[in-house]
Short mmCIF file of C-alpha atoms and ligand atoms in Angstrom, two decimals:
data_model
loop_
_atom_site.label_atom_id
_atom_site.label_comp_id
_atom_site.label_asym_id
_atom_site.label_seq_id
_atom_site.Cartn_x
_atom_site.Cartn_y
_atom_site.Cartn_z
CA MET N 1148 -74.99 113.67 101.29
CA ASN N 1149 -74.96 113.23 97.55
CA ILE N 1150 -72.11 114.78 95.56
CA ALA N 1151 -71.11 114.99 91.88
CA ARG N 1152 -68.18 112.68 91.05
CA ALA N 1153 -65.39 113.18 88.57
CA LEU N 1154 -62.57 110.88 87.52
CA THR N 1155 -59.19 112.00 86.24
CA ILE N 1156 -57.11 109.60 84.14
CA ALA N 1157 -53.69 111.21 83.97
CA GLY N 1158 -50.06 111.26 85.07
CA SER N 1159 -48.80 112.14 88.53
CA ASP N 1160 -46.74 115.36 88.89
CA SER N 1161 -44.58 115.11 92.01
CA GLY N 1162 -44.30 118.93 91.99
CA GLY N 1163 -48.05 119.19 92.58
CA GLY N 1164 -48.88 121.80 89.92
CA ALA N 1165 -50.09 119.71 86.99
CA GLY N 1166 -51.42 116.22 86.25
CA ILE N 1167 -53.44 114.25 88.79
CA GLN N 1168 -52.55 116.64 91.59
CA ALA N 1169 -53.92 119.71 89.73
CA ASP N 1170 -57.02 117.79 88.72
CA LEU N 1171 -57.92 116.58 92.21
CA LYS N 1172 -57.30 120.03 93.72
CA THR N 1173 -59.60 121.54 91.08
CA PHE N 1174 -62.35 118.98 91.68
CA GLN N 1175 -62.17 119.62 95.41
CA GLU N 1176 -62.33 123.41 94.97
CA LEU N 1177 -65.42 123.01 92.80
CA ASP N 1178 -67.20 120.76 95.34
CA VAL N 1179 -66.86 117.62 93.24
CA PHE N 1180 -65.72 114.26 94.62
CA GLY N 1181 -62.49 113.38 92.79
CA MET N 1182 -61.14 109.98 91.79
CA SER N 1183 -57.97 109.11 89.91
CA VAL N 1184 -56.45 106.55 87.60
CA ILE N 1185 -52.70 107.12 87.35
CA THR N 1186 -51.14 106.31 83.96
CA ALA N 1187 -47.56 107.31 84.75
CA VAL N 1188 -45.52 108.68 87.61
CA THR N 1189 -43.36 111.66 86.68
CA ALA N 1190 -40.47 112.92 88.79
CA GLN N 1191 -41.15 116.57 88.08
CA ASN N 1192 -40.81 120.01 89.63
CA THR N 1193 -41.36 123.56 88.41
CA GLN N 1194 -38.11 123.44 86.42
CA GLU N 1195 -38.04 120.07 84.68
CA VAL N 1196 -39.42 116.59 84.22
CA LYS N 1197 -36.59 114.39 85.47
CA SER N 1198 -38.13 111.03 84.57
CA VAL N 1199 -41.33 109.29 83.53
CA HIS N 1200 -42.35 105.87 84.89
CA PRO N 1201 -45.42 104.48 83.15
CA VAL N 1202 -47.73 102.44 85.39
CA PRO N 1203 -47.98 98.87 84.02
CA VAL N 1204 -50.98 98.49 81.69
CA GLU N 1205 -52.58 95.92 84.03
CA GLY N 1206 -52.28 98.48 86.84
CA VAL N 1207 -54.11 101.07 84.73
CA GLU N 1208 -56.76 98.52 83.80
CA GLU N 1209 -57.26 97.45 87.43
CA GLN N 1210 -57.64 101.04 88.65
CA LEU N 1211 -60.30 101.67 85.99
CA GLN N 1212 -62.10 98.43 86.81
CA ALA N 1213 -62.03 99.08 90.56
CA ILE N 1214 -63.84 102.38 90.04
CA ALA N 1215 -66.28 101.02 87.44
CA ASP N 1216 -67.18 98.10 89.74
CA ASP N 1217 -68.23 100.33 92.59
CA ILE N 1218 -68.64 104.05 92.00
CA HIS N 1219 -70.86 106.06 89.67
CA VAL N 1220 -68.80 108.49 87.57
CA ASP N 1221 -70.51 111.70 86.39
CA ALA N 1222 -67.63 112.97 84.25
CA VAL N 1223 -64.14 111.93 83.18
CA LYS N 1224 -61.09 114.04 82.38
CA THR N 1225 -58.12 112.51 80.59
CA GLY N 1226 -54.63 114.04 80.56
CA MET N 1227 -51.26 112.35 80.06
CA LEU N 1228 -52.12 108.98 78.48
CA TYR N 1229 -48.51 108.29 77.48
CA ASP N 1230 -48.72 105.57 74.80
CA GLU N 1231 -50.90 103.49 72.50
CA GLU N 1232 -51.30 100.54 74.88
CA ARG N 1233 -52.64 102.71 77.67
CA ILE N 1234 -54.84 104.70 75.29
CA CYS N 1235 -56.51 101.50 74.01
CA VAL N 1236 -57.24 100.16 77.51
CA ILE N 1237 -58.59 103.53 78.69
CA ALA N 1238 -60.80 104.13 75.63
CA GLU N 1239 -62.18 100.60 75.90
CA GLN N 1240 -63.08 101.02 79.58
CA ILE N 1241 -64.69 104.43 79.03
CA LYS N 1242 -66.96 102.83 76.41
CA LYS N 1243 -67.62 99.68 78.45
CA ALA N 1244 -68.53 101.65 81.58
CA GLY N 1245 -70.77 103.99 79.56
CA TRP N 1246 -69.01 107.13 80.83
CA LYS N 1247 -70.49 109.75 78.54
CA LYS N 1248 -69.13 113.12 79.67
CA VAL N 1249 -65.47 113.04 78.73
CA VAL N 1250 -62.99 115.93 78.64
CA VAL N 1251 -59.96 114.91 76.59
CA ASP N 1252 -56.89 117.08 77.22
CA PRO N 1253 -54.40 115.75 74.66
CA VAL N 1254 -51.28 116.31 76.78
CA MET N 1255 -48.09 115.98 74.73
CA VAL N 1256 -45.26 118.15 76.08
CA ALA N 1257 -44.69 119.80 79.50
CA THR N 1258 -44.05 123.58 79.62
CA THR N 1259 -40.54 122.72 80.75
CA GLY N 1260 -39.97 120.89 77.46
CA MET N 1261 -40.07 117.14 78.07
CA SER N 1262 -42.37 114.91 76.04
CA LEU N 1263 -45.10 113.20 78.09
CA PHE N 1264 -46.48 111.35 75.08
CA GLN N 1265 -44.98 108.86 72.65
CA LYS N 1266 -45.27 110.32 69.15
CA ARG N 1267 -46.19 106.96 67.64
CA ALA N 1268 -49.33 106.94 69.82
CA LEU N 1269 -50.79 109.87 67.86
CA SER N 1270 -52.94 107.72 65.58
CA ALA N 1271 -54.39 105.85 68.61
CA LEU N 1272 -55.20 109.17 70.30
CA ILE N 1273 -56.98 110.32 67.14
CA GLU N 1274 -58.76 107.02 66.49
CA TYR N 1275 -59.84 106.07 70.02
CA MET N 1276 -59.92 109.18 72.22
CA VAL N 1277 -61.01 112.04 69.95
CA PRO N 1278 -64.42 110.44 69.14
CA LEU N 1279 -65.09 109.95 72.87
CA ALA N 1280 -64.58 113.64 73.62
CA THR N 1281 -67.52 115.70 74.82
CA ILE N 1282 -64.85 118.36 74.53
CA LEU N 1283 -61.26 118.22 73.31
CA THR N 1284 -58.94 120.85 74.85
CA PRO N 1285 -55.67 121.13 72.87
CA ASN N 1286 -53.27 124.03 73.18
CA ILE N 1287 -52.01 125.47 69.88
CA PRO N 1288 -49.00 123.10 69.42
CA GLU N 1289 -51.21 120.09 70.26
CA ALA N 1290 -53.89 121.24 67.80
CA GLU N 1291 -51.18 121.58 65.14
CA VAL N 1292 -50.05 117.99 65.71
CA LEU N 1293 -53.60 116.61 65.77
CA THR N 1294 -54.66 118.40 62.59
CA ASP N 1295 -51.28 118.33 60.85
CA ARG N 1296 -51.53 122.02 59.98
CA LYS N 1297 -49.73 125.21 61.00
CA ILE N 1298 -51.84 127.47 63.23
CA GLU N 1299 -50.93 131.16 63.14
CA THR N 1300 -54.07 133.25 62.81
CA LEU N 1301 -57.42 133.16 64.56
CA ASP N 1302 -58.95 131.84 61.33
CA ASP N 1303 -56.39 128.99 61.37
CA ARG N 1304 -57.60 128.11 64.86
CA LYS N 1305 -61.23 128.14 63.74
CA GLU N 1306 -60.37 125.88 60.81
CA ALA N 1307 -58.46 123.49 63.09
CA ALA N 1308 -61.38 123.42 65.56
CA ARG N 1309 -63.75 122.53 62.71
CA GLN N 1310 -61.36 119.80 61.55
CA LEU N 1311 -61.23 118.30 65.08
CA VAL N 1312 -65.03 118.21 65.27
CA ASP N 1313 -65.04 116.52 61.86
CA MET N 1314 -62.63 113.96 63.38
CA GLY N 1315 -65.29 113.05 65.96
CA ALA N 1316 -65.00 115.39 68.97
CA LYS N 1317 -68.39 116.79 69.98
CA SER N 1318 -66.81 120.12 70.77
CA VAL N 1319 -63.35 121.66 70.91
CA ILE N 1320 -61.60 124.52 72.63
CA ILE N 1321 -58.21 125.52 71.23
CA LYS N 1322 -56.45 127.32 74.07
CA GLY N 1323 -54.46 130.48 73.43
CA GLY N 1324 -51.79 130.35 76.12
CA HIS N 1325 -49.11 129.62 73.49
CA GLN N 1326 -50.21 132.27 70.98
CA ALA N 1327 -47.26 134.24 69.69
CA GLU N 1328 -48.34 137.75 70.64
CA GLY N 1329 -51.10 140.02 71.88
CA GLU N 1330 -52.24 141.61 75.11
CA HIS N 1331 -55.12 139.18 75.27
CA VAL N 1332 -55.22 135.38 75.30
CA ILE N 1333 -57.95 134.01 73.10
CA ASP N 1334 -59.42 130.50 73.37
CA VAL N 1335 -61.53 129.37 70.40
CA PHE N 1336 -64.55 127.16 71.15
CA TYR N 1337 -66.53 125.28 68.49
CA ASP N 1338 -69.39 122.83 69.00
CA GLY N 1339 -70.08 121.88 65.40
CA GLU N 1340 -72.62 124.69 65.02
CA SER N 1341 -71.06 127.93 66.14
CA TYR N 1342 -67.82 129.47 67.31
CA HIS N 1343 -67.25 131.43 70.48
CA THR N 1344 -64.03 133.17 71.52
CA PHE N 1345 -63.12 133.46 75.20
CA GLU N 1346 -60.83 136.48 75.47
CA ARG N 1347 -59.00 137.61 78.61
CA PRO N 1348 -56.10 140.00 79.32
CA ARG N 1349 -52.80 138.08 79.30
CA VAL N 1350 -51.52 137.79 82.87
CA GLU N 1351 -47.82 138.69 82.97
CA THR N 1352 -46.45 135.69 84.80
CA THR N 1353 -44.19 132.73 84.23
CA ASN N 1354 -46.15 130.74 86.82
CA THR N 1355 -48.27 128.83 84.33
CA HIS N 1356 -47.43 125.24 85.25
CA GLY N 1357 -50.57 123.13 85.04
CA THR N 1358 -52.85 125.68 83.37
CA GLY N 1359 -54.14 123.19 80.80
CA CYS N 1360 -54.77 120.42 83.36
CA THR N 1361 -56.56 122.82 85.69
CA PHE N 1362 -58.77 124.26 82.93
CA ALA N 1363 -59.75 120.80 81.63
CA SER N 1364 -60.54 119.48 85.09
CA ALA N 1365 -62.63 122.57 85.92
CA ILE N 1366 -64.67 121.87 82.78
CA ALA N 1367 -65.03 118.21 83.85
CA ALA N 1368 -66.14 119.23 87.36
CA ASN N 1369 -68.78 121.53 85.87
CA LEU N 1370 -70.02 118.79 83.53
CA ALA N 1371 -70.17 116.38 86.50
CA GLN N 1372 -72.49 118.85 88.21
CA GLY N 1373 -74.86 118.69 85.25
CA LYS N 1374 -73.96 121.93 83.50
CA GLU N 1375 -74.23 122.10 79.70
CA ILE N 1376 -70.99 122.22 77.75
CA PHE N 1377 -70.97 125.99 77.05
CA GLN N 1378 -71.64 126.91 80.67
CA ALA N 1379 -69.08 124.32 81.83
CA VAL N 1380 -66.42 125.96 79.62
CA GLU N 1381 -67.42 129.52 80.50
CA GLU N 1382 -67.21 128.83 84.25
CA GLY N 1383 -64.05 126.72 83.77
CA LYS N 1384 -62.45 129.69 82.02
CA ALA N 1385 -63.30 132.00 84.93
CA PHE N 1386 -61.78 129.43 87.33
CA ILE N 1387 -58.48 129.09 85.43
CA HIS N 1388 -58.14 132.82 84.84
CA THR N 1389 -58.48 133.53 88.56
CA ALA N 1390 -56.01 130.73 89.33
CA ILE N 1391 -53.46 132.31 86.92
CA GLU N 1392 -54.08 135.85 88.24
CA HIS N 1393 -53.17 134.59 91.72
CA ALA N 1394 -50.51 132.08 90.59
CA LEU N 1395 -48.04 130.93 93.22
CA ASP N 1396 -44.31 131.58 93.65
CA VAL N 1397 -43.60 127.96 94.50
CA GLY N 1398 -40.30 126.51 93.26
CA HIS N 1399 -37.62 128.16 91.10
CA GLY N 1400 -39.11 127.62 87.64
CA HIS N 1401 -42.66 127.84 86.28
CA GLY N 1402 -44.73 127.99 89.46
CA PRO N 1403 -48.21 126.48 89.71
CA THR N 1404 -51.55 128.20 89.33
CA ASN N 1405 -53.48 128.88 92.53
CA HIS N 1406 -56.32 126.36 92.66
CA ALA N 1407 -57.72 127.92 95.82
CA ALA N 1408 -57.96 131.47 94.39
CA TRP N 1409 -61.53 130.89 93.19
CA ARG N 1410 -62.66 130.06 96.73
CA PHE N 1411 -61.28 133.32 98.14
CA GLN N 1412 -62.65 135.55 95.39
CA GLY N 1413 -64.67 138.40 96.79
CA LYS N 1414 -63.81 137.49 100.40
N1 LIG K 2546 -50.52 134.25 80.71
C1 LIG K 2546 -51.82 133.90 80.66
N2 LIG K 2546 -52.78 134.81 80.98
C2 LIG K 2546 -54.08 134.49 80.96
N3 LIG K 2546 -54.53 133.27 80.61
C3 LIG K 2546 -53.64 132.31 80.26
C4 LIG K 2546 -52.23 132.58 80.28
N4 LIG K 2546 -51.57 131.43 79.90
C5 LIG K 2546 -52.53 130.51 79.68
N5 LIG K 2546 -53.77 131.04 79.88
C6 LIG K 2546 -55.06 130.33 79.79
O1 LIG K 2546 -54.91 129.10 80.48
C7 LIG K 2546 -55.61 128.06 79.81
C8 LIG K 2546 -54.62 126.97 79.39
O2 LIG K 2546 -53.97 127.40 78.22
P1 LIG K 2546 -52.58 126.90 77.67
O3 LIG K 2546 -51.50 127.45 78.52
O4 LIG K 2546 -52.55 127.27 76.24
O5 LIG K 2546 -52.68 125.32 77.87
P2 LIG K 2546 -51.58 124.22 78.24
O6 LIG K 2546 -51.25 124.39 79.69
O7 LIG K 2546 -52.27 122.95 77.92
O8 LIG K 2546 -50.38 124.50 77.38
C9 LIG K 2546 -56.32 128.75 78.63
O9 LIG K 2546 -57.62 129.12 79.01
C10 LIG K 2546 -55.44 129.96 78.36
O10 LIG K 2546 -56.12 131.00 77.71
C1 LIG K 2547 -48.10 114.58 84.80
C2 LIG K 2547 -48.30 115.78 83.94
N1 LIG K 2547 -49.40 115.89 83.17
C3 LIG K 2547 -49.58 116.96 82.39
C4 LIG K 2547 -48.64 117.97 82.35
C5 LIG K 2547 -48.84 119.16 81.46
O1 LIG K 2547 -49.65 120.04 82.09
P1 LIG K 2547 -50.41 121.21 81.31
O2 LIG K 2547 -51.33 121.84 82.26
O3 LIG K 2547 -50.99 120.74 80.03
O4 LIG K 2547 -49.28 122.12 80.84
P2 LIG K 2547 -48.02 122.66 81.52
O5 LIG K 2547 -48.02 122.41 82.97
O6 LIG K 2547 -46.92 121.97 80.82
O7 LIG K 2547 -48.20 124.10 81.18
C6 LIG K 2547 -47.51 117.85 83.17
N2 LIG K 2547 -46.57 118.81 83.18
N3 LIG K 2547 -47.35 116.74 83.95
#
Protein backbone atom coordinates (compact mmCIF):
# COMPACT_ATOMS: atom_id res chain seq x y z
CA MET A 1 0.00 0.00 0.00
CA ASN A 2 1.30 3.43 -0.87
CA ILE A 3 0.91 6.22 1.68
CA ALA A 4 1.79 9.93 1.85
CA ARG A 5 4.81 10.59 4.11
CA ALA A 6 5.52 13.56 6.32
CA LEU A 7 8.55 14.41 8.42
CA THR A 8 8.52 16.51 11.56
CA ILE A 9 11.74 18.19 12.70
CA ALA A 10 10.99 19.39 16.22
CA GLY A 11 11.48 18.99 19.96
CA SER A 12 10.10 16.17 22.08
CA ASP A 13 7.41 17.07 24.67
CA SER A 14 7.38 14.42 27.40
CA GLY A 15 3.83 15.52 28.30
CA GLY A 16 2.63 14.40 24.86
CA GLY A 17 0.60 17.48 23.90
CA ALA A 18 3.00 19.47 21.74
CA GLY A 19 6.20 18.99 19.73
CA ILE A 20 7.04 15.70 18.03
CA GLN A 21 4.30 13.86 19.90
CA ALA A 22 1.54 16.22 18.67
CA ASP A 23 2.92 16.12 15.15
CA LEU A 24 3.06 12.33 14.86
CA LYS A 25 -0.43 11.95 16.37
CA THR A 26 -1.74 14.46 13.82
CA PHE A 27 -0.05 12.73 10.88
CA GLN A 28 -1.50 9.40 11.99
CA GLU A 29 -5.01 10.82 12.37
CA LEU A 30 -4.80 12.23 8.84
CA ASP A 31 -3.64 8.91 7.33
CA VAL A 32 -0.10 10.10 6.68
CA PHE A 33 3.00 8.07 7.53
CA GLY A 34 4.97 10.12 10.08
CA MET A 35 8.72 10.37 10.59
CA SER A 36 10.67 12.45 13.08
CA VAL A 37 13.97 14.20 13.60
CA ILE A 38 14.29 15.25 17.24
CA THR A 39 16.19 18.50 17.86
CA ALA A 40 15.83 18.64 21.63
CA VAL A 41 14.31 16.66 24.46
CA THR A 42 12.17 18.72 26.82
CA ALA A 43 11.10 17.57 30.27
CA GLN A 44 7.66 19.12 30.06
CA ASN A 45 4.11 18.66 31.29
CA THR A 46 0.91 20.69 31.08
CA GLN A 47 2.20 23.10 33.75
CA GLU A 48 5.81 23.84 32.87
CA VAL A 49 8.92 23.08 30.87
CA LYS A 50 11.33 21.78 33.50
CA SER A 51 14.39 21.45 31.27
CA VAL A 52 15.59 21.41 27.68
CA HIS A 53 18.29 19.02 26.44
CA PRO A 54 19.36 19.75 22.88
CA VAL A 55 20.27 16.68 20.82
CA PRO A 56 23.92 16.95 19.68
CA VAL A 57 24.17 18.54 16.22
CA GLU A 58 25.71 15.35 14.79
CA GLY A 59 22.69 13.44 16.12
CA VAL A 60 20.33 15.83 14.31
CA GLU A 61 22.40 15.56 11.14
CA GLU A 62 22.45 11.74 11.29
CA GLN A 63 18.68 11.50 11.79
CA LEU A 64 18.14 13.73 8.74
CA GLN A 65 20.62 11.76 6.67
CA ALA A 66 19.14 8.40 7.67
CA ILE A 67 15.75 9.48 6.36
CA ALA A 68 17.11 11.15 3.22
CA ASP A 69 19.15 8.02 2.39
CA ASP A 70 16.14 5.75 2.37
CA ILE A 71 12.67 7.26 2.45
CA HIS A 72 10.83 9.63 0.14
CA VAL A 73 9.46 12.63 2.05
CA ASP A 74 6.33 14.33 0.67
CA ALA A 75 6.25 17.20 3.17
CA VAL A 76 8.23 18.54 6.11
CA LYS A 77 7.08 20.40 9.22
CA THR A 78 9.59 22.18 11.43
CA GLY A 79 8.91 23.23 15.02
CA MET A 80 11.36 23.82 17.87
CA LEU A 81 14.73 24.25 16.13
CA TYR A 82 16.41 25.63 19.27
CA ASP A 83 19.56 27.38 18.02
CA GLU A 84 21.60 28.61 15.08
CA GLU A 85 23.75 25.49 14.74
CA ARG A 86 20.76 23.21 14.42
CA ILE A 87 18.95 25.62 12.11
CA CYS A 88 21.92 25.67 9.69
CA VAL A 89 22.21 21.87 9.55
CA ILE A 90 18.45 21.44 9.07
CA ALA A 91 18.12 24.12 6.37
CA GLU A 92 21.11 22.66 4.52
CA GLN A 93 19.65 19.15 4.54
CA ILE A 94 16.20 20.31 3.43
CA LYS A 95 17.84 21.97 0.40
CA LYS A 96 20.20 19.06 -0.29
CA ALA A 97 17.41 16.48 -0.15
CA GLY A 98 15.17 18.64 -2.37
CA TRP A 99 12.28 18.60 0.13
CA LYS A 100 10.01 21.24 -1.38
CA LYS A 101 6.86 21.32 0.74
CA VAL A 102 7.94 22.82 4.03
CA VAL A 103 5.75 24.12 6.86
CA VAL A 104 7.86 26.31 9.15
CA ASP A 105 6.32 26.83 12.60
CA PRO A 106 8.72 29.32 14.21
CA VAL A 107 8.37 28.00 17.77
CA MET A 108 9.85 30.40 20.32
CA VAL A 109 8.09 30.20 23.70
CA ALA A 110 5.84 27.52 25.29
CA THR A 111 2.37 28.55 26.55
CA THR A 112 3.68 27.85 30.02
CA GLY A 113 6.31 30.56 29.54
CA MET A 114 9.70 28.94 28.97
CA SER A 115 11.79 29.86 25.94
CA LEU A 116 12.34 26.98 23.49
CA PHE A 117 14.50 29.08 21.19
CA GLN A 118 17.76 30.96 21.69
CA LYS A 119 17.13 34.62 20.86
CA ARG A 120 20.47 34.98 19.09
CA ALA A 121 19.30 32.36 16.56
CA LEU A 122 16.67 34.77 15.20
CA SER A 123 18.77 35.97 12.28
CA ALA A 124 19.52 32.34 11.25
CA LEU A 125 15.80 31.51 11.39
CA ILE A 126 15.07 34.51 9.17
CA GLU A 127 17.96 33.91 6.77
CA TYR A 128 17.80 30.13 6.36
CA MET A 129 14.32 28.88 7.28
CA VAL A 130 11.91 31.63 6.19
CA PRO A 131 12.88 31.37 2.48
CA LEU A 132 12.32 27.58 2.59
CA ALA A 133 8.76 27.97 3.85
CA THR A 134 5.89 26.89 1.63
CA ILE A 135 4.01 28.35 4.57
CA LEU A 136 5.21 30.09 7.72
CA THR A 137 2.86 29.75 10.73
CA PRO A 138 3.76 32.26 13.47
CA ASN A 139 1.46 33.17 16.33
CA ILE A 140 1.14 36.91 17.04
CA PRO A 141 4.14 37.22 19.44
CA GLU A 142 6.33 35.22 17.00
CA ALA A 143 5.23 37.40 14.07
CA GLU A 144 6.12 40.48 16.15
CA VAL A 145 9.64 39.15 16.77
CA LEU A 146 10.16 38.10 13.14
CA THR A 147 8.97 41.42 11.71
CA ASP A 148 10.19 43.63 14.56
CA ARG A 149 6.84 45.42 14.73
CA LYS A 150 3.96 45.63 17.21
CA ILE A 151 0.84 43.78 16.05
CA GLU A 152 -2.44 45.03 17.51
CA THR A 153 -5.02 45.37 14.77
CA LEU A 154 -6.07 43.11 11.92
CA ASP A 155 -4.40 45.54 9.52
CA ASP A 156 -1.14 45.17 11.52
CA ARG A 157 -1.40 41.42 10.98
CA LYS A 158 -1.94 41.86 7.25
CA GLU A 159 1.07 44.17 7.05
CA ALA A 160 3.21 41.68 9.00
CA ALA A 161 2.07 38.83 6.73
CA ARG A 162 3.07 40.86 3.68
CA GLN A 163 6.44 41.63 5.27
CA LEU A 164 7.07 37.91 5.93
CA VAL A 165 6.29 37.04 2.31
CA ASP A 166 8.69 39.81 1.26
CA MET A 167 11.28 38.09 3.50
CA GLY A 168 10.96 34.93 1.37
CA ALA A 169 8.11 32.78 2.70
CA LYS A 170 5.81 31.62 -0.11
CA SER A 171 2.81 32.06 2.13
CA VAL A 172 2.06 32.94 5.75
CA ILE A 173 -0.68 32.39 8.28
CA ILE A 174 -0.56 34.57 11.39
CA LYS A 175 -2.55 32.69 14.01
CA GLY A 176 -4.97 34.49 16.29
CA GLY A 177 -4.90 32.37 19.44
CA HIS A 178 -3.01 35.13 21.31
CA GLN A 179 -5.17 38.03 20.13
CA ALA A 180 -6.10 40.31 23.00
CA GLU A 181 -9.88 40.18 22.75
CA GLY A 182 -12.92 39.14 20.75
CA GLU A 183 -15.43 36.33 20.63
CA HIS A 184 -13.78 35.02 17.50
CA VAL A 185 -10.21 33.94 16.78
CA ILE A 186 -8.99 35.17 13.45
CA ASP A 187 -6.04 33.70 11.52
CA VAL A 188 -4.74 35.84 8.65
CA PHE A 189 -3.47 34.01 5.54
CA TYR A 190 -1.49 35.67 2.74
CA ASP A 191 0.09 34.03 -0.29
CA GLY A 192 1.69 37.05 -1.92
CA GLU A 193 -1.44 37.74 -3.98
CA SER A 194 -4.44 37.84 -1.70
CA TYR A 195 -5.47 37.71 1.93
CA HIS A 196 -7.94 35.35 3.51
CA THR A 197 -9.14 35.39 7.12
CA PHE A 198 -10.08 32.15 8.86
CA GLU A 199 -12.51 33.11 11.61
CA ARG A 200 -13.93 30.76 14.26
CA PRO A 201 -15.72 31.24 17.59
CA ARG A 202 -13.19 31.30 20.44
CA VAL A 203 -13.47 28.06 22.42
CA GLU A 204 -13.55 28.86 26.15
CA THR A 205 -10.84 26.54 27.38
CA THR A 206 -7.41 26.66 28.93
CA ASN A 207 -6.56 23.33 27.30
CA THR A 208 -4.62 24.80 24.39
CA HIS A 209 -1.25 23.09 24.82
CA GLY A 210 0.12 22.17 21.41
CA THR A 211 -2.40 24.06 19.27
CA GLY A 212 0.29 25.58 17.04
CA CYS A 213 2.17 22.29 16.56
CA THR A 214 -1.04 20.44 15.75
CA PHE A 215 -2.23 23.06 13.25
CA ALA A 216 1.14 23.18 11.45
CA SER A 217 1.41 19.40 11.24
CA ALA A 218 -2.17 19.10 9.92
CA ILE A 219 -1.20 21.53 7.15
CA ALA A 220 1.93 19.46 6.44
CA ALA A 221 -0.09 16.23 6.32
CA ASN A 222 -2.50 17.81 3.83
CA LEU A 223 0.38 19.06 1.67
CA ALA A 224 1.93 15.57 1.79
CA GLN A 225 -1.31 14.23 0.34
CA GLY A 226 -0.97 16.57 -2.62
CA LYS A 227 -3.44 19.27 -1.60
CA GLU A 228 -2.77 22.86 -2.68
CA ILE A 229 -1.73 25.30 0.02
CA PHE A 230 -5.12 27.00 0.50
CA GLN A 231 -6.99 23.71 0.81
CA ALA A 232 -4.26 22.35 3.11
CA VAL A 233 -4.72 25.34 5.44
CA GLU A 234 -8.52 25.31 5.26
CA GLU A 235 -8.69 21.61 6.18
CA GLY A 236 -5.90 22.03 8.77
CA LYS A 237 -7.96 24.77 10.40
CA ALA A 238 -11.01 22.50 10.60
CA PHE A 239 -8.82 19.79 12.18
CA ILE A 240 -7.33 22.06 14.88
CA HIS A 241 -10.66 23.70 15.68
CA THR A 242 -12.28 20.31 16.30
CA ALA A 243 -9.27 19.25 18.39
CA ILE A 244 -9.65 22.40 20.56
CA GLU A 245 -13.45 22.02 20.84
CA HIS A 246 -12.86 18.54 22.28
CA ALA A 247 -9.65 19.38 24.17
CA LEU A 248 -8.65 16.99 26.94
CA ASP A 249 -8.55 17.41 30.73
CA VAL A 250 -5.16 15.74 31.00
CA GLY A 251 -2.79 17.09 33.66
CA HIS A 252 -3.27 20.04 36.03
CA GLY A 253 -2.27 22.91 33.73
CA HIS A 254 -2.93 23.65 30.06
CA GLY A 255 -4.26 20.32 28.80
CA PRO A 256 -3.64 19.08 25.27
CA THR A 257 -5.90 19.32 22.26
CA ASN A 258 -7.71 16.16 21.22
CA HIS A 259 -5.97 14.86 18.11
CA ALA A 260 -8.49 12.05 17.72
CA ALA A 261 -11.57 14.32 17.76
CA TRP A 262 -11.52 14.69 13.97
CA ARG A 263 -11.81 10.92 13.53
CA PHE A 264 -14.92 10.72 15.71
CA GLN A 265 -16.69 13.69 14.14
CA GLY A 266 -20.15 12.80 12.99
CA LYS A 267 -19.95 9.28 14.46
N1 LIG B 1 -9.40 29.32 22.32
C1 LIG B 1 -9.33 29.05 21.01
N2 LIG B 1 -10.47 28.82 20.30
C2 LIG B 1 -10.45 28.53 18.99
N3 LIG B 1 -9.31 28.45 18.28
C3 LIG B 1 -8.13 28.67 18.91
C4 LIG B 1 -8.08 28.97 20.30
N4 LIG B 1 -6.76 29.13 20.66
C5 LIG B 1 -6.04 28.92 19.54
N5 LIG B 1 -6.86 28.66 18.49
C6 LIG B 1 -6.45 28.34 17.11
O1 LIG B 1 -5.41 27.37 17.20
C7 LIG B 1 -4.42 27.60 16.21
C8 LIG B 1 -3.07 27.87 16.89
O2 LIG B 1 -3.06 29.20 17.32
P1 LIG B 1 -2.16 29.83 18.46
O3 LIG B 1 -2.65 29.36 19.77
O4 LIG B 1 -2.17 31.29 18.23
O5 LIG B 1 -0.73 29.20 18.14
P2 LIG B 1 0.46 28.73 19.11
O6 LIG B 1 0.03 27.46 19.77
O7 LIG B 1 1.59 28.56 18.16
O8 LIG B 1 0.66 29.83 20.11
C9 LIG B 1 -4.95 28.78 15.38
O9 LIG B 1 -5.67 28.30 14.28
C10 LIG B 1 -5.85 29.52 16.37
O10 LIG B 1 -6.82 30.30 15.74
C1 LIG C 1 8.81 20.49 22.32
C2 LIG C 1 7.83 21.59 22.14
N1 LIG C 1 7.68 22.16 20.93
C3 LIG C 1 6.80 23.16 20.76
C4 LIG C 1 6.06 23.64 21.82
C5 LIG C 1 5.10 24.77 21.63
O1 LIG C 1 3.94 24.28 21.13
P1 LIG C 1 2.85 25.20 20.42
O2 LIG C 1 1.83 24.32 19.85
O3 LIG C 1 3.47 26.19 19.50
O4 LIG C 1 2.33 26.09 21.55
P2 LIG C 1 1.94 25.81 23.00
O5 LIG C 1 1.84 24.37 23.28
O6 LIG C 1 3.00 26.47 23.78
O7 LIG C 1 0.62 26.49 22.99
C6 LIG C 1 6.22 23.03 23.07
N2 LIG C 1 5.51 23.44 24.13
N3 LIG C 1 7.13 22.01 23.21
